[in-house]
Tab-separated table of C-alpha atoms in Angstrom:
chain	number	residue	atom	x	y	z
K	1	MET	CA	0.000	0.000	0.000
K	2	GLU	CA	1.305	3.438	-0.916
K	3	THR	CA	1.884	5.572	2.162
K	4	ARG	CA	-0.430	8.525	2.687
K	5	GLY	CA	2.146	10.330	4.793
K	6	THR	CA	2.911	10.511	8.502
K	7	ALA	CA	0.281	10.903	11.201
K	8	LEU	CA	1.187	11.832	14.778
K	9	VAL	CA	-1.346	10.587	17.335
K	10	THR	CA	-1.094	11.781	20.933
K	11	GLY	CA	-2.367	9.539	23.698
K	12	GLY	CA	-2.080	6.625	21.279
K	13	ALA	CA	-1.131	3.947	23.800
K	14	SER	CA	-4.711	3.109	24.771
K	15	GLY	CA	-8.382	3.889	24.281
K	16	ILE	CA	-9.421	6.209	21.462
K	17	GLY	CA	-5.815	7.038	20.614
K	18	ARG	CA	-4.838	3.406	20.160
K	19	ALA	CA	-7.894	2.655	18.027
K	20	THR	CA	-7.136	5.726	15.900
K	21	ALA	CA	-3.492	4.772	15.453
K	22	GLU	CA	-4.527	1.288	14.335
K	23	ARG	CA	-7.105	2.618	11.890
K	24	LEU	CA	-4.798	5.221	10.358
K	25	ALA	CA	-2.099	2.589	9.897
K	26	ALA	CA	-4.662	0.431	8.079
K	27	GLU	CA	-5.493	3.481	5.921
K	28	GLY	CA	-1.871	3.681	4.788
K	29	TYR	CA	-0.383	6.269	7.144
K	30	GLU	CA	2.987	5.922	8.826
K	31	VAL	CA	1.860	6.430	12.413
K	32	VAL	CA	3.923	8.021	15.152
K	33	ILE	CA	2.437	7.519	18.608
K	34	GLY	CA	3.262	10.226	21.124
K	35	ASP	CA	2.607	9.166	24.708
K	36	VAL	CA	4.178	8.865	28.158
K	37	ASP	CA	2.661	5.393	28.517
K	38	PRO	CA	5.243	2.673	27.741
K	39	ARG	CA	2.491	0.616	26.090
K	40	ALA	CA	2.920	2.960	23.125
K	41	GLU	CA	5.963	0.900	22.099
K	42	VAL	CA	3.841	-2.256	21.941
K	43	VAL	CA	1.097	-0.587	19.902
K	44	ALA	CA	3.627	0.950	17.515
K	45	ALA	CA	5.275	-2.424	16.953
K	46	GLU	CA	1.921	-4.053	16.231
K	47	ILE	CA	0.964	-1.501	13.557
K	48	GLY	CA	4.397	-0.975	12.035
K	49	GLY	CA	4.650	2.514	13.457
K	50	THR	CA	6.963	4.441	15.754
K	51	ALA	CA	6.603	5.453	19.392
K	52	ARG	CA	7.967	8.658	20.845
K	53	VAL	CA	7.930	9.678	24.493
K	54	LEU	CA	5.702	12.742	24.573
K	55	ASP	CA	4.327	14.537	27.605
K	56	VAL	CA	1.887	16.882	25.872
K	57	THR	CA	2.238	19.403	28.723
K	58	ASP	CA	5.971	19.798	28.051
K	59	LEU	CA	6.814	22.186	25.216
K	60	GLY	CA	10.363	20.825	25.149
K	61	ALA	CA	9.048	17.304	24.592
K	62	TRP	CA	7.015	18.537	21.632
K	63	GLU	CA	10.101	20.207	20.178
K	64	ARG	CA	12.104	16.978	20.564
K	65	VAL	CA	9.430	15.019	18.688
K	66	ALA	CA	9.450	17.642	15.926
K	67	ALA	CA	13.237	17.390	15.714
K	68	ASN	CA	13.029	13.585	15.536
K	69	LEU	CA	10.576	13.798	12.661
K	70	GLN	CA	12.919	16.117	10.783
K	71	GLN	CA	15.900	13.837	11.421
K	72	ASP	CA	13.892	10.893	10.080
K	73	GLY	CA	13.008	12.877	6.958
K	74	ARG	CA	9.291	12.794	7.761
K	75	GLN	CA	6.788	15.535	7.134
K	76	LEU	CA	3.477	15.342	8.929
K	77	SER	CA	0.335	14.905	6.895
K	78	ALA	CA	-1.952	14.655	9.930
K	79	LEU	CA	-1.808	15.760	13.559
K	80	VAL	CA	-4.246	13.962	15.856
K	81	LEU	CA	-4.421	15.786	19.210
K	82	ASN	CA	-6.160	13.155	21.261
K	83	ALA	CA	-4.534	13.058	24.709
K	84	GLY	CA	-6.869	14.083	27.532
K	85	ILE	CA	-7.892	13.449	31.126
K	86	ALA	CA	-11.018	13.963	33.238
K	87	GLY	CA	-11.840	14.035	36.924
K	88	GLY	CA	-11.858	17.551	38.308
K	89	GLY	CA	-14.647	16.954	40.824
K	90	THR	CA	-17.934	18.744	41.330
K	91	ASP	CA	-17.333	21.292	44.100
K	92	LEU	CA	-15.283	24.325	43.118
K	93	GLY	CA	-15.151	25.340	46.772
K	94	SER	CA	-12.961	22.341	47.536
K	95	LEU	CA	-11.301	22.034	44.129
K	96	ASP	CA	-7.899	20.339	44.194
K	97	LEU	CA	-5.805	23.056	42.555
K	98	ASP	CA	-3.078	20.629	41.537
K	99	ARG	CA	-5.650	18.525	39.710
K	100	TYR	CA	-7.119	21.673	38.175
K	101	ALA	CA	-3.698	22.665	36.857
K	102	GLN	CA	-3.144	19.170	35.482
K	103	LEU	CA	-6.480	19.204	33.626
K	104	MET	CA	-5.637	22.566	32.088
K	105	ARG	CA	-2.143	21.465	31.104
K	106	VAL	CA	-3.172	18.203	29.461
K	107	ASN	CA	-6.478	19.209	27.866
K	108	VAL	CA	-5.706	22.783	26.834
K	109	ASP	CA	-1.932	23.312	26.841
K	110	GLY	CA	-1.510	19.900	25.209
K	111	VAL	CA	-3.533	21.136	22.225
K	112	VAL	CA	-1.987	24.620	22.070
K	113	TYR	CA	1.572	23.291	22.370
K	114	GLY	CA	0.852	20.713	19.686
K	115	LEU	CA	-0.409	23.342	17.272
K	116	ARG	CA	2.391	25.781	18.031
K	117	THR	CA	5.091	23.158	17.575
K	118	MET	CA	3.756	21.043	14.740
K	119	LEU	CA	1.978	23.473	12.419
K	120	PRO	CA	5.289	24.629	10.893
K	121	HIS	CA	6.074	20.965	10.107
K	122	LEU	CA	2.637	20.064	8.762
K	123	ALA	CA	2.314	19.439	5.021
K	124	ARG	CA	0.103	21.685	2.914
K	125	PRO	CA	-2.541	20.488	2.461
K	126	GLY	CA	-2.614	19.034	5.954
K	127	VAL	CA	-5.126	18.215	8.651
K	128	VAL	CA	-5.440	18.557	12.418
K	129	THR	CA	-8.050	16.763	14.503
K	130	VAL	CA	-8.759	17.453	18.148
K	131	THR	CA	-10.568	15.007	20.401
K	132	ALA	CA	-12.988	17.124	22.408
K	133	SER	CA	-16.218	15.908	24.007
K	134	LEU	CA	-19.925	16.620	24.335
K	135	ALA	CA	-18.683	18.328	27.495
K	136	GLY	CA	-17.389	21.041	25.167
K	137	LEU	CA	-20.916	21.760	23.948
K	138	MET	CA	-22.984	21.536	27.138
K	139	GLY	CA	-22.781	21.877	30.895
K	140	VAL	CA	-21.437	18.958	32.952
K	141	PRO	CA	-22.294	19.432	36.642
K	142	ALA	CA	-20.387	16.275	37.569
K	143	ASP	CA	-17.090	17.649	36.222
K	144	PRO	CA	-17.259	21.389	35.478
K	145	VAL	CA	-13.521	21.958	35.084
K	146	TYR	CA	-13.263	19.158	32.529
K	147	ALA	CA	-16.183	20.748	30.674
K	148	MET	CA	-14.410	24.100	30.782
K	149	THR	CA	-11.282	22.625	29.179
K	150	LYS	CA	-13.303	21.054	26.372
K	151	HIS	CA	-15.238	24.286	25.765
K	152	ALA	CA	-11.826	25.969	25.423
K	153	VAL	CA	-10.718	23.421	22.842
K	154	ILE	CA	-13.909	23.863	20.800
K	155	GLY	CA	-13.462	27.642	20.916
K	156	LEU	CA	-9.898	27.269	19.692
K	157	VAL	CA	-10.900	25.034	16.776
K	158	ARG	CA	-13.732	27.328	15.700
K	159	SER	CA	-11.569	30.429	16.005
K	160	THR	CA	-8.596	29.082	14.043
K	161	ALA	CA	-10.427	27.148	11.293
K	162	ALA	CA	-10.814	30.010	8.825
K	163	GLY	CA	-7.238	31.257	9.193
K	164	LEU	CA	-5.732	27.797	8.899
K	165	ALA	CA	-7.876	27.070	5.854
K	166	THR	CA	-6.160	29.924	4.000
K	167	GLU	CA	-2.862	28.117	4.698
K	168	GLY	CA	-4.146	24.818	3.371
K	169	VAL	CA	-4.757	23.237	6.765
K	170	ARG	CA	-8.061	21.747	7.858
K	171	ILE	CA	-8.798	21.609	11.585
K	172	HIS	CA	-11.645	19.609	13.102
K	173	ALA	CA	-12.975	18.550	16.488
K	174	VAL	CA	-14.869	15.415	17.449
K	175	CYS	CA	-17.285	15.500	20.382
K	176	PRO	CA	-18.149	12.010	21.590
K	177	GLY	CA	-20.649	11.196	24.267
K	178	PHE	CA	-19.689	8.585	26.850
K	179	VAL	CA	-17.085	6.171	25.501
K	180	GLN	CA	-16.117	2.778	26.847
K	181	THR	CA	-12.474	3.553	27.625
K	182	PRO	CA	-10.298	3.598	30.777
K	183	LEU	CA	-11.207	7.298	31.171
K	184	LEU	CA	-14.642	6.238	32.461
K	185	GLY	CA	-13.115	4.426	35.408
K	186	ALA	CA	-15.541	3.080	38.000
K	187	ALA	CA	-18.413	5.005	36.398
K	188	GLN	CA	-18.607	2.324	33.700
K	189	GLN	CA	-20.338	0.013	36.169
K	190	GLN	CA	-23.042	2.641	36.708
K	191	PHE	CA	-23.638	2.922	32.972
K	192	GLU	CA	-23.849	-0.832	32.659
K	193	ALA	CA	-26.265	-1.093	35.595
K	194	ALA	CA	-28.479	1.566	33.982
K	195	GLU	CA	-28.205	-0.233	30.604
K	196	PHE	CA	-27.041	3.050	29.099
K	197	PRO	CA	-25.363	2.572	25.684
K	198	LEU	CA	-21.731	3.551	25.341
K	199	LEU	CA	-19.685	4.402	22.303
K	200	THR	CA	-16.645	2.293	21.480
K	201	ALA	CA	-13.167	3.604	20.855
K	202	ASP	CA	-13.366	2.134	17.348
K	203	GLN	CA	-16.402	4.295	16.545
K	204	ILE	CA	-14.531	7.445	17.526
K	205	ALA	CA	-11.480	6.298	15.592
K	206	ALA	CA	-13.611	5.767	12.489
K	207	ALA	CA	-14.903	9.346	12.685
K	208	LEU	CA	-11.380	10.684	13.202
K	209	ALA	CA	-10.084	8.673	10.247
K	210	ASP	CA	-12.868	10.069	8.060
K	211	LEU	CA	-11.741	13.592	8.967
K	212	VAL	CA	-8.055	12.860	8.432
K	213	THR	CA	-8.661	11.334	4.998
K	214	GLY	CA	-11.134	14.036	3.968
K	215	ARG	CA	-14.124	11.725	3.692
K	216	SER	CA	-15.727	14.086	6.201
K	217	ARG	CA	-15.163	17.843	6.371
K	218	ALA	CA	-17.317	18.652	9.398
K	219	LEU	CA	-15.802	21.340	11.610
K	220	VAL	CA	-17.302	19.763	14.733
K	221	THR	CA	-18.638	16.210	14.732
K	222	VAL	CA	-20.986	14.936	17.441
K	223	LEU	CA	-20.981	11.210	18.161
K	224	GLN	CA	-23.698	9.446	20.123
K	225	PRO	CA	-24.505	5.727	20.461
K	226	GLY	CA	-26.920	4.421	17.849
K	227	ARG	CA	-26.582	7.477	15.597
K	228	ASP	CA	-24.515	8.330	12.553
K	229	PRO	CA	-21.919	11.082	13.108
K	230	VAL	CA	-23.572	14.514	13.118
K	231	ASP	CA	-22.056	17.660	11.597
K	232	TYR	CA	-22.881	19.927	14.531
K	233	ALA	CA	-24.547	23.249	13.702
K	234	PHE	CA	-23.952	26.022	16.220
K	235	ALA	CA	-26.809	28.376	16.970
K	236	GLY	CA	-26.374	31.945	15.788
K	237	ILE	CA	-26.247	34.851	18.212
K	238	PRO	CA	-28.191	38.123	17.995
K	239	GLY	CA	-26.311	40.760	16.041
K	240	PRO	CA	-25.701	44.327	17.227
K	241	ARG	CA	-28.124	47.195	16.529
K	242	LEU	CA	-27.651	50.928	16.310
K	243	LEU	CA	-29.395	53.231	18.793
K	244	ASP	CA	-32.293	53.703	16.378
K	245	GLY	CA	-32.779	49.930	16.205
K	246	SER	CA	-31.387	49.500	12.708
K	247	LYS	CA	-28.820	46.865	11.807
K	248	ALA	CA	-25.213	47.755	12.597
K	249	PRO	CA	-22.785	47.855	9.648
K	250	ASP	CA	-20.706	44.780	8.929
K	251	LEU	CA	-17.244	44.638	10.414
K	252	PRO	CA	-14.131	43.867	8.357
K	253	ASP	CA	-13.434	40.134	8.175
K	254	ASP	CA	-10.495	40.331	10.589
K	255	LEU	CA	-12.747	41.814	13.279
K	256	ARG	CA	-15.732	39.497	12.876
K	257	LEU	CA	-16.595	37.256	15.794
K	258	GLU	CA	-17.004	34.440	13.282
K	259	PRO	CA	-16.209	34.304	9.564
K	260	SER	CA	-19.116	34.956	7.251
K	261	ASP	CA	-18.064	31.979	5.097
K	262	PRO	CA	-16.937	29.064	7.283
K	263	PRO	CA	-14.183	26.912	5.763
K	264	ALA	CA	-15.369	23.924	3.719
């Protein structure tokens, strides 16, 4: 099979990341798994890929991975920013600030550092996918800080999509509901007891692969059990009015809150 280029998958040692690495390898990509989990070596060996030690919260680690790719003569075709954690608790009054900082570093800094470091090395055309969550589109009383981090990621994707598109880079986010992965922890038993359906890691990986290959071009994809992937449509917001109630003039494109023509 002719290679389709190199894909870097963060958090690829288990769960959604592992399933995505396996699927992209089957699609013809040379997969580099970036993870702090030593199981990444095993996964990479199984799919004919490469593992690199990558703490997504460490800008220096990102720079070392970028340097390794250059030394190997590889140019990225796809950047899959998948690494993430949950578990911030419910009560902000007793919030563990160390855990708060860790959630922010992994879920937000891990995306920003990845973009900052890897965009200069990404082929044109190229593609970036970010694993977000339904928690980025709605309130989550059980884990408000986690929800905040995923809202931040969605805001970043929406705000950078138009600019990146002019450079030949597509950026997308996937927002799964509850997925049967280690991230669920003990809560999985509660879902099973309630007979609540869960998504599988393979289903999320399939949606990510569709975005990477261009079979899907949705900016934000919602995934729920028993449903096909949904190209999520954000509600519009009321526009400004002048004092006399008439419509305010349009702003220049670089000052708009959202582009008038979203990227395809």
